[in-house]
mmCIF file of C-alpha atoms and ligand atoms in Angstrom:
data_model
loop_
_atom_site.group_PDB
_atom_site.id
_atom_site.type_symbol
_atom_site.label_atom_id
_atom_site.label_comp_id
_atom_site.label_asym_id
_atom_site.label_seq_id
_atom_site.Cartn_x
_atom_site.Cartn_y
_atom_site.Cartn_z
ATOM 1 C CA MET A 1 -18.541 -9.646 15.140
ATOM 2 C CA PHE A 2 -16.036 -6.841 15.356
ATOM 3 C CA LEU A 3 -13.518 -7.244 18.176
ATOM 4 C CA LYS A 4 -13.313 -4.652 20.938
ATOM 5 C CA GLY A 5 -10.524 -2.333 21.596
ATOM 6 C CA ALA A 6 -8.684 -0.927 18.684
ATOM 7 C CA LYS A 7 -9.618 1.659 16.189
ATOM 8 C CA ILE A 8 -8.047 3.735 13.422
ATOM 9 C CA THR A 9 -8.301 7.368 14.572
ATOM 10 C CA ALA A 10 -6.308 9.454 12.097
ATOM 11 C CA ILE A 11 -4.815 9.268 8.652
ATOM 12 C CA GLY A 12 -2.192 11.327 6.665
ATOM 13 C CA SER A 13 -0.487 11.009 3.201
ATOM 14 C CA TYR A 14 2.219 12.304 1.162
ATOM 15 C CA VAL A 15 3.483 12.111 -2.419
ATOM 16 C CA PRO A 16 6.544 13.874 -3.907
ATOM 17 C CA ALA A 17 6.082 17.009 -5.967
ATOM 18 C CA ARG A 18 7.626 15.766 -9.154
ATOM 19 C CA ARG A 19 5.181 14.139 -11.766
ATOM 20 C CA LEU A 20 6.259 11.504 -14.312
ATOM 21 C CA THR A 21 3.605 11.472 -16.892
ATOM 22 C CA ASN A 22 2.957 8.803 -19.704
ATOM 23 C CA SER A 23 4.217 11.220 -22.245
ATOM 24 C CA ASP A 24 7.542 11.686 -20.192
ATOM 25 C CA LEU A 25 7.905 7.982 -20.340
ATOM 26 C CA GLU A 26 7.387 8.150 -24.237
ATOM 27 C CA GLN A 27 10.844 10.114 -24.335
ATOM 28 C CA MET A 28 12.555 7.460 -22.247
ATOM 29 C CA VAL A 29 11.486 4.059 -23.385
ATOM 30 C CA ASP A 30 9.556 2.634 -26.491
ATOM 31 C CA THR A 31 6.020 3.045 -25.125
ATOM 32 C CA ASN A 32 3.052 5.284 -25.596
ATOM 33 C CA ASP A 33 0.120 6.774 -23.525
ATOM 34 C CA GLU A 34 -2.493 4.694 -25.104
ATOM 35 C CA TRP A 35 -0.696 1.332 -24.325
ATOM 36 C CA ILE A 36 0.056 2.385 -20.731
ATOM 37 C CA VAL A 37 -3.618 3.565 -19.883
ATOM 38 C CA GLN A 38 -5.199 0.662 -21.691
ATOM 39 C CA ARG A 39 -2.987 -1.994 -19.962
ATOM 40 C CA THR A 40 -2.767 -0.527 -16.571
ATOM 41 C CA GLY A 41 -5.069 2.603 -16.039
ATOM 42 C CA ILE A 42 -2.000 4.638 -14.937
ATOM 43 C CA ARG A 43 -1.547 8.146 -16.063
ATOM 44 C CA GLU A 44 1.065 9.607 -13.853
ATOM 45 C CA ARG A 45 3.372 8.771 -10.863
ATOM 46 C CA ARG A 46 5.279 10.918 -8.379
ATOM 47 C CA ILE A 47 8.979 10.525 -8.218
ATOM 48 C CA SER A 48 10.959 11.611 -5.081
ATOM 49 C CA ARG A 49 13.885 13.911 -5.480
ATOM 50 C CA GLU A 50 17.351 12.477 -5.443
ATOM 51 C CA ASP A 51 18.001 13.317 -1.804
ATOM 52 C CA GLU A 52 14.344 12.286 -0.648
ATOM 53 C CA TYR A 53 13.994 8.944 0.829
ATOM 54 C CA THR A 54 11.358 6.753 2.560
ATOM 55 C CA SER A 55 11.895 8.256 5.922
ATOM 56 C CA ASP A 56 11.234 11.694 4.388
ATOM 57 C CA LEU A 57 7.992 10.588 2.708
ATOM 58 C CA CYS A 58 6.949 9.034 6.003
ATOM 59 C CA THR A 59 7.772 12.247 8.057
ATOM 60 C CA ALA A 60 5.615 14.274 5.738
ATOM 61 C CA ALA A 61 2.710 11.755 5.914
ATOM 62 C CA VAL A 62 2.836 11.894 9.771
ATOM 63 C CA LEU A 63 2.836 15.685 9.619
ATOM 64 C CA ASP A 64 -0.139 15.746 7.558
ATOM 65 C CA LEU A 65 -1.908 13.153 10.053
ATOM 66 C CA MET A 66 -1.049 15.417 13.056
ATOM 67 C CA LYS A 67 -2.087 18.680 11.401
ATOM 68 C CA ARG A 68 -5.378 17.278 10.096
ATOM 69 C CA TYR A 69 -6.764 15.652 13.270
ATOM 70 C CA GLY A 70 -4.781 17.498 15.905
ATOM 71 C CA LYS A 71 -3.188 14.413 17.168
ATOM 72 C CA SER A 72 -0.285 14.185 19.395
ATOM 73 C CA ILE A 73 2.231 11.224 18.844
ATOM 74 C CA GLN A 74 4.244 11.820 22.131
ATOM 75 C CA ASP A 75 2.276 8.871 23.651
ATOM 76 C CA VAL A 76 2.917 6.503 20.559
ATOM 77 C CA ASP A 77 4.266 3.268 22.054
ATOM 78 C CA MET A 78 5.015 1.437 18.794
ATOM 79 C CA ILE A 79 6.185 2.473 15.351
ATOM 80 C CA LEU A 80 5.586 -0.033 12.517
ATOM 81 C CA VAL A 81 6.814 0.862 9.004
ATOM 82 C CA ALA A 82 6.007 -1.427 6.082
ATOM 83 C CA THR A 83 8.456 -0.727 3.295
ATOM 84 C CA SER A 84 10.591 -2.606 0.690
ATOM 85 C CA THR A 85 12.734 0.542 0.134
ATOM 86 C CA PRO A 86 14.192 1.635 3.438
ATOM 87 C CA ASP A 87 16.715 4.382 3.579
ATOM 88 C CA PHE A 88 19.151 1.605 4.705
ATOM 89 C CA PRO A 89 19.084 -2.121 5.471
ATOM 90 C CA PHE A 90 19.677 -0.863 8.905
ATOM 91 C CA PRO A 91 18.938 1.187 10.883
ATOM 92 C CA SER A 92 15.335 1.076 10.327
ATOM 93 C CA VAL A 93 13.102 3.742 8.816
ATOM 94 C CA ALA A 94 11.071 3.359 12.096
ATOM 95 C CA SER A 95 14.077 4.225 14.245
ATOM 96 C CA ILE A 96 14.839 7.399 11.994
ATOM 97 C CA LEU A 97 11.214 8.473 12.447
ATOM 98 C CA GLN A 98 11.263 7.874 16.283
ATOM 99 C CA ASN A 99 14.127 10.481 16.548
ATOM 100 C CA ARG A 100 13.038 12.830 13.859
ATOM 101 C CA LEU A 101 9.406 13.064 15.110
ATOM 102 C CA GLY A 102 10.442 13.319 18.790
ATOM 103 C CA ILE A 103 8.526 10.199 19.738
ATOM 104 C CA PRO A 104 9.836 8.929 23.164
ATOM 105 C CA SER A 105 12.619 6.433 22.966
ATOM 106 C CA THR A 106 10.584 4.076 25.080
ATOM 107 C CA ALA A 107 8.496 3.286 22.099
ATOM 108 C CA GLY A 108 9.163 0.221 19.968
ATOM 109 C CA ALA A 109 10.267 0.859 16.169
ATOM 110 C CA ILE A 110 10.422 -1.740 13.545
ATOM 111 C CA ASP A 111 10.311 -2.007 9.859
ATOM 112 C CA MET A 112 8.190 -4.842 8.295
ATOM 113 C CA SER A 113 8.945 -6.447 4.900
ATOM 114 C CA ALA A 114 5.810 -7.771 3.003
ATOM 115 C CA ALA A 115 6.274 -5.894 -0.201
ATOM 116 C CA CYS A 116 2.871 -4.453 -1.572
ATOM 117 C CA ALA A 117 0.962 -6.402 1.202
ATOM 118 C CA GLY A 118 3.065 -4.683 3.951
ATOM 119 C CA PHE A 119 0.638 -1.953 4.963
ATOM 120 C CA VAL A 120 -2.091 -4.539 5.658
ATOM 121 C CA TYR A 121 0.350 -6.924 7.445
ATOM 122 C CA ALA A 122 1.478 -3.861 9.576
ATOM 123 C CA LEU A 123 -2.152 -2.899 10.363
ATOM 124 C CA HIS A 124 -3.013 -6.411 11.304
ATOM 125 C CA THR A 125 0.052 -6.523 13.653
ATOM 126 C CA ALA A 126 -0.965 -2.976 15.117
ATOM 127 C CA HIS A 127 -4.438 -4.526 15.768
ATOM 128 C CA ALA A 128 -2.953 -7.625 17.530
ATOM 129 C CA TYR A 129 -0.758 -5.397 19.655
ATOM 130 C CA VAL A 130 -3.577 -3.087 20.781
ATOM 131 C CA ALA A 131 -6.362 -5.610 21.134
ATOM 132 C CA SER A 132 -3.983 -7.803 23.303
ATOM 133 C CA GLY A 133 -3.434 -4.838 25.497
ATOM 134 C CA LEU A 134 0.272 -4.802 24.959
ATOM 135 C CA HIS A 135 0.366 -1.288 23.405
ATOM 136 C CA ARG A 136 -2.131 1.575 23.444
ATOM 137 C CA LYS A 137 -1.205 3.723 20.463
ATOM 138 C CA VAL A 138 0.598 2.413 17.263
ATOM 139 C CA LEU A 139 1.749 4.454 14.510
ATOM 140 C CA VAL A 140 1.463 2.477 11.118
ATOM 141 C CA LEU A 141 3.101 3.449 7.805
ATOM 142 C CA GLY A 142 2.967 2.130 4.416
ATOM 143 C CA ALA A 143 5.821 3.778 2.377
ATOM 144 C CA ASP A 144 7.928 3.362 -0.653
ATOM 145 C CA ALA A 145 10.396 5.145 -2.873
ATOM 146 C CA LEU A 146 10.310 2.531 -5.675
ATOM 147 C CA SER A 147 11.717 5.105 -8.220
ATOM 148 C CA LYS A 148 15.006 4.421 -6.367
ATOM 149 C CA ILE A 149 15.062 0.756 -7.501
ATOM 150 C CA THR A 150 13.099 1.010 -10.888
ATOM 151 C CA ASP A 151 15.005 0.386 -14.075
ATOM 152 C CA TYR A 152 14.018 3.245 -16.391
ATOM 153 C CA THR A 153 15.190 1.281 -19.379
ATOM 154 C CA ASP A 154 12.710 -1.536 -18.802
ATOM 155 C CA ARG A 155 9.439 -0.531 -20.248
ATOM 156 C CA SER A 156 7.510 -3.303 -18.768
ATOM 157 C CA THR A 157 8.436 -2.174 -15.212
ATOM 158 C CA CYS A 158 9.099 1.493 -15.299
ATOM 159 C CA ILE A 159 5.545 2.536 -16.486
ATOM 160 C CA LEU A 160 4.077 1.011 -13.275
ATOM 161 C CA PHE A 161 5.899 2.420 -10.231
ATOM 162 C CA GLY A 162 5.684 5.629 -8.154
ATOM 163 C CA ASP A 163 6.603 6.937 -4.658
ATOM 164 C CA GLY A 164 4.453 7.799 -1.686
ATOM 165 C CA ALA A 165 3.685 7.401 2.080
ATOM 166 C CA GLY A 166 0.484 6.732 4.097
ATOM 167 C CA ALA A 167 0.213 6.765 7.852
ATOM 168 C CA VAL A 168 -2.526 5.872 10.338
ATOM 169 C CA LEU A 169 -2.797 5.894 14.107
ATOM 170 C CA VAL A 170 -4.333 2.800 15.669
ATOM 171 C CA GLU A 171 -5.481 3.435 19.189
ATOM 172 C CA SER A 172 -6.974 1.426 22.073
ATOM 173 C CA ASP A 173 -10.587 2.175 23.074
ATOM 174 C CA GLU A 174 -12.739 0.599 25.854
ATOM 175 C CA GLN A 175 -15.932 0.793 23.970
ATOM 176 C CA LEU A 176 -15.172 1.076 20.226
ATOM 177 C CA ASP A 177 -14.080 -1.699 17.868
ATOM 178 C CA GLY A 178 -13.008 -1.082 14.380
ATOM 179 C CA PHE A 179 -11.185 -4.418 13.254
ATOM 180 C CA ALA A 180 -12.861 -7.571 12.050
ATOM 181 C CA GLY A 181 -11.966 -10.444 9.853
ATOM 182 C CA PHE A 182 -8.548 -10.846 8.316
ATOM 183 C CA HIS A 183 -6.630 -13.439 6.072
ATOM 184 C CA LEU A 184 -3.044 -13.662 5.511
ATOM 185 C CA GLY A 185 -1.035 -15.852 3.187
ATOM 186 C CA SER A 186 2.421 -16.188 1.535
ATOM 187 C CA ASP A 187 3.344 -18.556 -1.474
ATOM 188 C CA GLY A 188 7.162 -18.614 -1.443
ATOM 189 C CA SER A 189 7.247 -20.856 -4.456
ATOM 190 C CA GLY A 190 6.637 -17.710 -6.357
ATOM 191 C CA ALA A 191 9.385 -15.675 -4.740
ATOM 192 C CA HIS A 192 11.337 -15.567 -8.089
ATOM 193 C CA HIS A 193 8.488 -13.853 -9.877
ATOM 194 C CA VAL A 194 9.128 -10.366 -8.283
ATOM 195 C CA TYR A 195 12.342 -9.493 -6.555
ATOM 196 C CA ARG A 196 15.407 -7.293 -6.104
ATOM 197 C CA THR A 197 18.663 -9.039 -5.452
ATOM 198 C CA GLY A 198 20.317 -8.679 -2.129
ATOM 199 C CA LEU A 199 23.052 -10.711 -0.531
ATOM 200 C CA SER A 200 21.858 -13.761 -2.460
ATOM 201 C CA ARG A 201 21.459 -14.119 -6.238
ATOM 202 C CA SER A 202 19.120 -17.094 -6.454
ATOM 203 C CA VAL A 203 15.847 -18.291 -4.797
ATOM 204 C CA ASN A 204 13.761 -21.496 -5.416
ATOM 205 C CA GLU A 205 16.965 -22.681 -7.439
ATOM 206 C CA VAL A 206 16.348 -19.888 -9.904
ATOM 207 C CA GLU A 207 19.218 -17.707 -10.818
ATOM 208 C CA LEU A 208 18.010 -14.019 -10.369
ATOM 209 C CA VAL A 209 18.777 -11.119 -12.759
ATOM 210 C CA ASP A 210 21.184 -9.103 -10.870
ATOM 211 C CA THR A 211 20.645 -5.505 -11.858
ATOM 212 C CA GLY A 212 20.035 -4.015 -8.260
ATOM 213 C CA LYS A 213 16.718 -2.933 -9.529
ATOM 214 C CA LEU A 214 13.286 -4.349 -9.206
ATOM 215 C CA VAL A 215 12.776 -7.272 -11.696
ATOM 216 C CA GLN A 216 9.488 -9.080 -12.314
ATOM 217 C CA ASN A 217 7.661 -11.627 -14.452
ATOM 218 C CA GLY A 218 4.581 -9.232 -14.788
ATOM 219 C CA ARG A 219 2.292 -12.083 -16.385
ATOM 220 C CA GLU A 220 2.798 -14.410 -13.595
ATOM 221 C CA VAL A 221 2.259 -11.896 -10.713
ATOM 222 C CA PHE A 222 -0.922 -10.836 -12.672
ATOM 223 C CA ARG A 223 -2.292 -14.295 -13.033
ATOM 224 C CA TRP A 224 -1.424 -15.193 -9.412
ATOM 225 C CA ALA A 225 -3.073 -12.168 -7.962
ATOM 226 C CA VAL A 226 -6.306 -12.450 -9.980
ATOM 227 C CA ARG A 227 -6.674 -16.144 -8.820
ATOM 228 C CA THR A 228 -5.545 -15.523 -5.209
ATOM 229 C CA VAL A 229 -7.304 -12.252 -3.945
ATOM 230 C CA PRO A 230 -10.892 -13.165 -4.716
ATOM 231 C CA GLN A 231 -10.305 -16.476 -2.659
ATOM 232 C CA GLY A 232 -8.607 -14.380 0.113
ATOM 233 C CA VAL A 233 -11.339 -11.781 0.124
ATOM 234 C CA GLN A 234 -13.821 -14.654 0.716
ATOM 235 C CA GLN A 235 -11.793 -15.905 3.675
ATOM 236 C CA VAL A 236 -11.813 -12.278 5.212
ATOM 237 C CA LEU A 237 -15.643 -12.190 4.898
ATOM 238 C CA ASN A 238 -15.885 -15.745 6.390
ATOM 239 C CA ASN A 239 -13.605 -14.881 9.268
ATOM 240 C CA ALA A 240 -15.670 -11.593 9.848
ATOM 241 C CA GLY A 241 -19.146 -13.365 9.439
ATOM 242 C CA ILE A 242 -20.369 -11.002 6.919
ATOM 243 C CA SER A 243 -21.253 -11.029 3.302
ATOM 244 C CA LEU A 244 -19.616 -9.017 0.369
ATOM 245 C CA ASP A 245 -22.808 -6.915 -0.118
ATOM 246 C CA GLN A 246 -22.164 -5.447 3.405
ATOM 247 C CA VAL A 247 -18.851 -4.214 2.309
ATOM 248 C CA ASP A 248 -18.909 -0.434 1.469
ATOM 249 C CA TRP A 249 -15.591 0.009 -0.053
ATOM 250 C CA PHE A 250 -13.132 -2.660 -1.350
ATOM 251 C CA ILE A 251 -9.503 -1.398 -1.529
ATOM 252 C CA PRO A 252 -7.189 -3.879 -3.320
ATOM 253 C CA HIS A 253 -3.568 -3.091 -3.801
ATOM 254 C CA SER A 254 -3.187 -0.556 -6.715
ATOM 255 C CA ALA A 255 -0.956 -2.639 -8.772
ATOM 256 C CA ASN A 256 -2.964 -2.309 -12.217
ATOM 257 C CA LEU A 257 -6.433 -1.478 -12.839
ATOM 258 C CA ARG A 258 -6.743 -4.256 -15.456
ATOM 259 C CA MET A 259 -6.061 -6.483 -12.327
ATOM 260 C CA ILE A 260 -8.696 -4.941 -10.153
ATOM 261 C CA GLU A 261 -11.257 -5.339 -12.826
ATOM 262 C CA PRO A 262 -11.228 -9.074 -13.039
ATOM 263 C CA ILE A 263 -10.790 -9.391 -9.290
ATOM 264 C CA CYS A 264 -14.081 -7.386 -8.842
ATOM 265 C CA GLU A 265 -15.746 -9.496 -11.696
ATOM 266 C CA ARG A 266 -14.876 -12.642 -9.981
ATOM 267 C CA LEU A 267 -16.188 -11.490 -6.863
ATOM 268 C CA ASN A 268 -19.230 -10.020 -8.406
ATOM 269 C CA TYR A 269 -18.369 -6.708 -6.624
ATOM 270 C CA PRO A 270 -19.287 -3.348 -8.270
ATOM 271 C CA LEU A 271 -15.983 -1.769 -9.656
ATOM 272 C CA GLU A 272 -17.499 1.661 -8.719
ATOM 273 C CA GLN A 273 -17.051 0.544 -4.826
ATOM 274 C CA ALA A 274 -13.414 -0.265 -5.549
ATOM 275 C CA LEU A 275 -10.996 2.485 -4.541
ATOM 276 C CA TYR A 276 -7.593 2.737 -5.964
ATOM 277 C CA SER A 277 -4.685 5.309 -6.112
ATOM 278 C CA LEU A 278 -2.920 4.197 -9.284
ATOM 279 C CA GLU A 279 -4.306 6.613 -11.854
ATOM 280 C CA TYR A 280 -2.179 9.477 -10.869
ATOM 281 C CA PHE A 281 0.291 7.744 -8.404
ATOM 282 C CA GLY A 282 0.959 4.497 -9.973
ATOM 283 C CA ASN A 283 1.917 1.402 -8.217
ATOM 284 C CA THR A 284 3.378 2.738 -4.916
ATOM 285 C CA SER A 285 3.674 -0.613 -3.227
ATOM 286 C CA ALA A 286 3.195 -0.379 0.539
ATOM 287 C CA ALA A 287 1.690 3.065 0.278
ATOM 288 C CA SER A 288 -0.934 2.273 -2.443
ATOM 289 C CA ILE A 289 -3.705 1.009 -0.007
ATOM 290 C CA PRO A 290 -3.470 3.895 2.616
ATOM 291 C CA LEU A 291 -3.240 6.399 -0.301
ATOM 292 C CA ALA A 292 -6.376 5.035 -1.771
ATOM 293 C CA LEU A 293 -8.074 4.986 1.520
ATOM 294 C CA ASP A 294 -7.101 8.683 1.992
ATOM 295 C CA LEU A 295 -8.383 9.629 -1.438
ATOM 296 C CA GLY A 296 -11.554 8.213 -0.452
ATOM 297 C CA ILE A 297 -11.680 10.185 2.738
ATOM 298 C CA ARG A 298 -10.523 13.293 1.064
ATOM 299 C CA GLY A 299 -13.138 12.955 -1.643
ATOM 300 C CA GLY A 300 -15.874 12.636 1.047
ATOM 301 C CA LYS A 301 -16.712 9.054 -0.092
ATOM 302 C CA VAL A 302 -15.431 6.935 2.888
ATOM 303 C CA LEU A 303 -17.067 7.711 6.131
ATOM 304 C CA ASN A 304 -16.586 6.631 9.711
ATOM 305 C CA GLY A 305 -18.514 3.354 10.460
ATOM 306 C CA GLN A 306 -18.556 2.024 6.967
ATOM 307 C CA GLN A 307 -17.169 -1.470 6.409
ATOM 308 C CA ILE A 308 -13.828 -1.368 4.344
ATOM 309 C CA LEU A 309 -12.185 -4.295 3.052
ATOM 310 C CA LEU A 310 -8.453 -3.816 2.384
ATOM 311 C CA TYR A 311 -6.439 -6.402 0.476
ATOM 312 C CA GLY A 312 -2.599 -6.112 -0.297
ATOM 313 C CA PHE A 313 -0.684 -8.517 -2.397
ATOM 314 C CA GLY A 314 2.726 -8.714 -3.945
ATOM 315 C CA ALA A 315 6.358 -9.909 -3.856
ATOM 316 C CA GLY A 316 6.834 -12.988 -1.668
ATOM 317 C CA LEU A 317 4.378 -13.908 -2.912
ATOM 318 C CA THR A 318 2.624 -12.295 -0.032
ATOM 319 C CA HIS A 319 -1.149 -11.354 0.512
ATOM 320 C CA ALA A 320 -3.162 -9.881 3.366
ATOM 321 C CA GLY A 321 -6.647 -8.824 3.889
ATOM 322 C CA GLN A 322 -8.286 -6.907 6.648
ATOM 323 C CA LEU A 323 -11.831 -5.643 7.342
ATOM 324 C CA VAL A 324 -12.089 -2.337 9.166
ATOM 325 C CA LYS A 325 -14.496 0.232 10.322
ATOM 326 C CA LEU A 326 -12.839 3.669 10.654
ATOM 327 C CA GLU A 327 -13.362 5.880 13.832
ATOM 328 C CA LEU A 328 -11.416 9.045 12.615
ATOM 329 C CA ALA A 329 -11.314 12.006 15.047
ATOM 330 C CA PRO A 330 -12.842 15.260 13.760
ATOM 331 C CA GLU A 331 -10.616 16.954 11.386
ATOM 332 C CA VAL A 332 -9.322 20.266 12.788
ATOM 333 C CA SER A 333 -7.491 21.400 9.605
ATOM 334 C CA PRO A 334 -7.743 20.497 6.005
ATOM 335 C CA PRO A 335 -5.327 17.822 4.598
ATOM 336 C CA THR A 336 -2.093 18.980 2.824
ATOM 337 C CA PRO A 337 -2.948 18.909 -0.971
ATOM 338 C CA LEU A 338 -1.487 15.825 -2.626
HETATM 339 N N1 LIG B 401 4.766 -0.038 -23.871
HETATM 340 C C1 LIG B 401 4.419 -0.690 -25.007
HETATM 341 N N2 LIG B 401 4.602 -2.121 -25.079
HETATM 342 C C2 LIG B 401 4.833 -2.828 -24.002
HETATM 343 C C3 LIG B 401 5.064 -2.179 -22.884
HETATM 344 C C4 LIG B 401 5.021 -0.809 -22.727
HETATM 345 N N3 LIG B 401 5.408 -0.064 -21.587
HETATM 346 N N4 LIG B 401 5.421 -3.206 -21.982
HETATM 347 C C5 LIG B 401 5.286 -4.412 -22.492
HETATM 348 N N5 LIG B 401 5.154 -4.103 -23.713
HETATM 349 C C6 LIG B 401 4.779 -5.087 -24.868
HETATM 350 C C7 LIG B 401 5.432 -6.421 -24.553
HETATM 351 O O1 LIG B 401 6.802 -6.374 -24.990
HETATM 352 C C8 LIG B 401 4.574 -7.440 -25.353
HETATM 353 O O2 LIG B 401 4.957 -7.199 -26.662
HETATM 354 P P1 LIG B 401 5.137 -8.607 -27.716
HETATM 355 O O3 LIG B 401 3.806 -9.304 -27.742
HETATM 356 O O4 LIG B 401 5.589 -8.068 -28.900
HETATM 357 O O5 LIG B 401 6.073 -9.495 -26.920
HETATM 358 C C9 LIG B 401 3.289 -6.880 -25.167
HETATM 359 O O6 LIG B 401 3.479 -5.496 -24.804
HETATM 360 C C10 LIG B 401 2.359 -7.528 -24.267
HETATM 361 O O7 LIG B 401 3.088 -7.801 -23.065
HETATM 362 P P2 LIG B 401 2.469 -8.313 -21.739
HETATM 363 O O8 LIG B 401 3.590 -8.701 -20.820
HETATM 364 O O9 LIG B 401 1.663 -9.500 -22.217
HETATM 365 O O10 LIG B 401 1.527 -7.287 -21.418
HETATM 366 P P3 LIG B 401 0.489 -7.284 -20.115
HETATM 367 O O11 LIG B 401 -0.721 -6.801 -20.605
HETATM 368 O O12 LIG B 401 0.529 -8.530 -19.349
HETATM 369 O O13 LIG B 401 0.992 -5.967 -19.293
HETATM 370 C C11 LIG B 401 2.171 -5.606 -17.309
HETATM 371 C C12 LIG B 401 2.312 -5.952 -18.669
HETATM 372 C C13 LIG B 401 3.580 -5.698 -16.627
HETATM 373 C C14 LIG B 401 1.690 -4.166 -17.368
HETATM 374 C C15 LIG B 401 1.199 -6.578 -16.555
HETATM 375 O O14 LIG B 401 1.556 -7.936 -16.730
HETATM 376 C C16 LIG B 401 1.175 -6.216 -14.932
HETATM 377 O O15 LIG B 401 0.793 -5.226 -14.428
HETATM 378 N N6 LIG B 401 1.341 -7.222 -14.145
HETATM 379 C C17 LIG B 401 1.547 -7.088 -12.704
HETATM 380 C C18 LIG B 401 2.792 -6.565 -12.293
HETATM 381 C C19 LIG B 401 2.762 -6.231 -10.871
HETATM 382 O O16 LIG B 401 1.813 -5.881 -10.267
HETATM 383 N N7 LIG B 401 3.909 -6.163 -10.290
HETATM 384 C C20 LIG B 401 4.062 -5.720 -8.849
HETATM 385 C C21 LIG B 401 3.758 -6.620 -7.831
HETATM 386 S S1 LIG B 401 2.456 -5.976 -6.957
#
């Protein structure tokens, strides 16, 4: 049963102009296009300019949303930004956006940290705010500028990551209902498998590598995700009271196509109905799910009323699933090309 009262009414996206191709990476580290495509499915990523930060990516995504759907954000009463790469530890990206976008200073504004699961956590939070009646119009962003914290001498990480932003509006509605089952989780015993050092240099009694860049044990994250996500998807379905064959599109986090394949296989879900943004944008962390959703909308595949299952996973180790039905307003102008 879908709950009453909250719906996704608009979406916008942005990726920086600069492309980093597999052949560019061949000039930087000991790798090759064939290995990268075979092991990850990634061909290109977008890299922000030196003076372009997560707040800038978010701003452009919101401008795309407003232009496409003719939506005002003057009455937004909460801004949620999921990111692991905020411009600063504080002030928040959300506060910067509030001022830059001219959203009234009576709106709440917070950043949320749940790594690659961040967008789904933020969407879930927006739903809770709106369905409870506490807020009426929430701007939700998933955005990351991972290139700023990627070690371009480490071939096992630099081939994966890229930059981007996605934005959606979650609005209240007396009649329509667009959110159903969800499932959240976090297994902090794996916190040392993917991290960037901050004030502390150890977690779980493990001394961390202190490069100031993203560090990961790719194999461990891979194994954990392929084990955890199918179970989590089943929980979302149980929570929603529907079966997997009723799901029109599955949008797992775009970490690596070679992870999405076994996840679909374990679920017995057709890979053709899985949407991802990794082929030309890489792993964009919190942005990967809204980008994949928007690619589906821009391509005419994803339509209002279809059942879409989003599932984010990443550092923490966090994971979050949410079943949604879109109720997008009619487009009044074409999207800004990506
Ligand atoms: N080019 C060529 N060879 C590479 C390479 C690259 N870019 N990166 C690693 N290799 C090598 C390794 O050194 C290793 O060589 P060896 O056998 O001589 O030791 C070999 O390829 C296999 O390495 P392995 O780590 O087993 O590869 P993999 O198939 O597991 O792929 C990742 C590595 C990182 C792509 C993969 O594990 C992954 O995507 N993990 C998930 C990471 C993730 O999602 N992180 C973000 C959190 S959401």
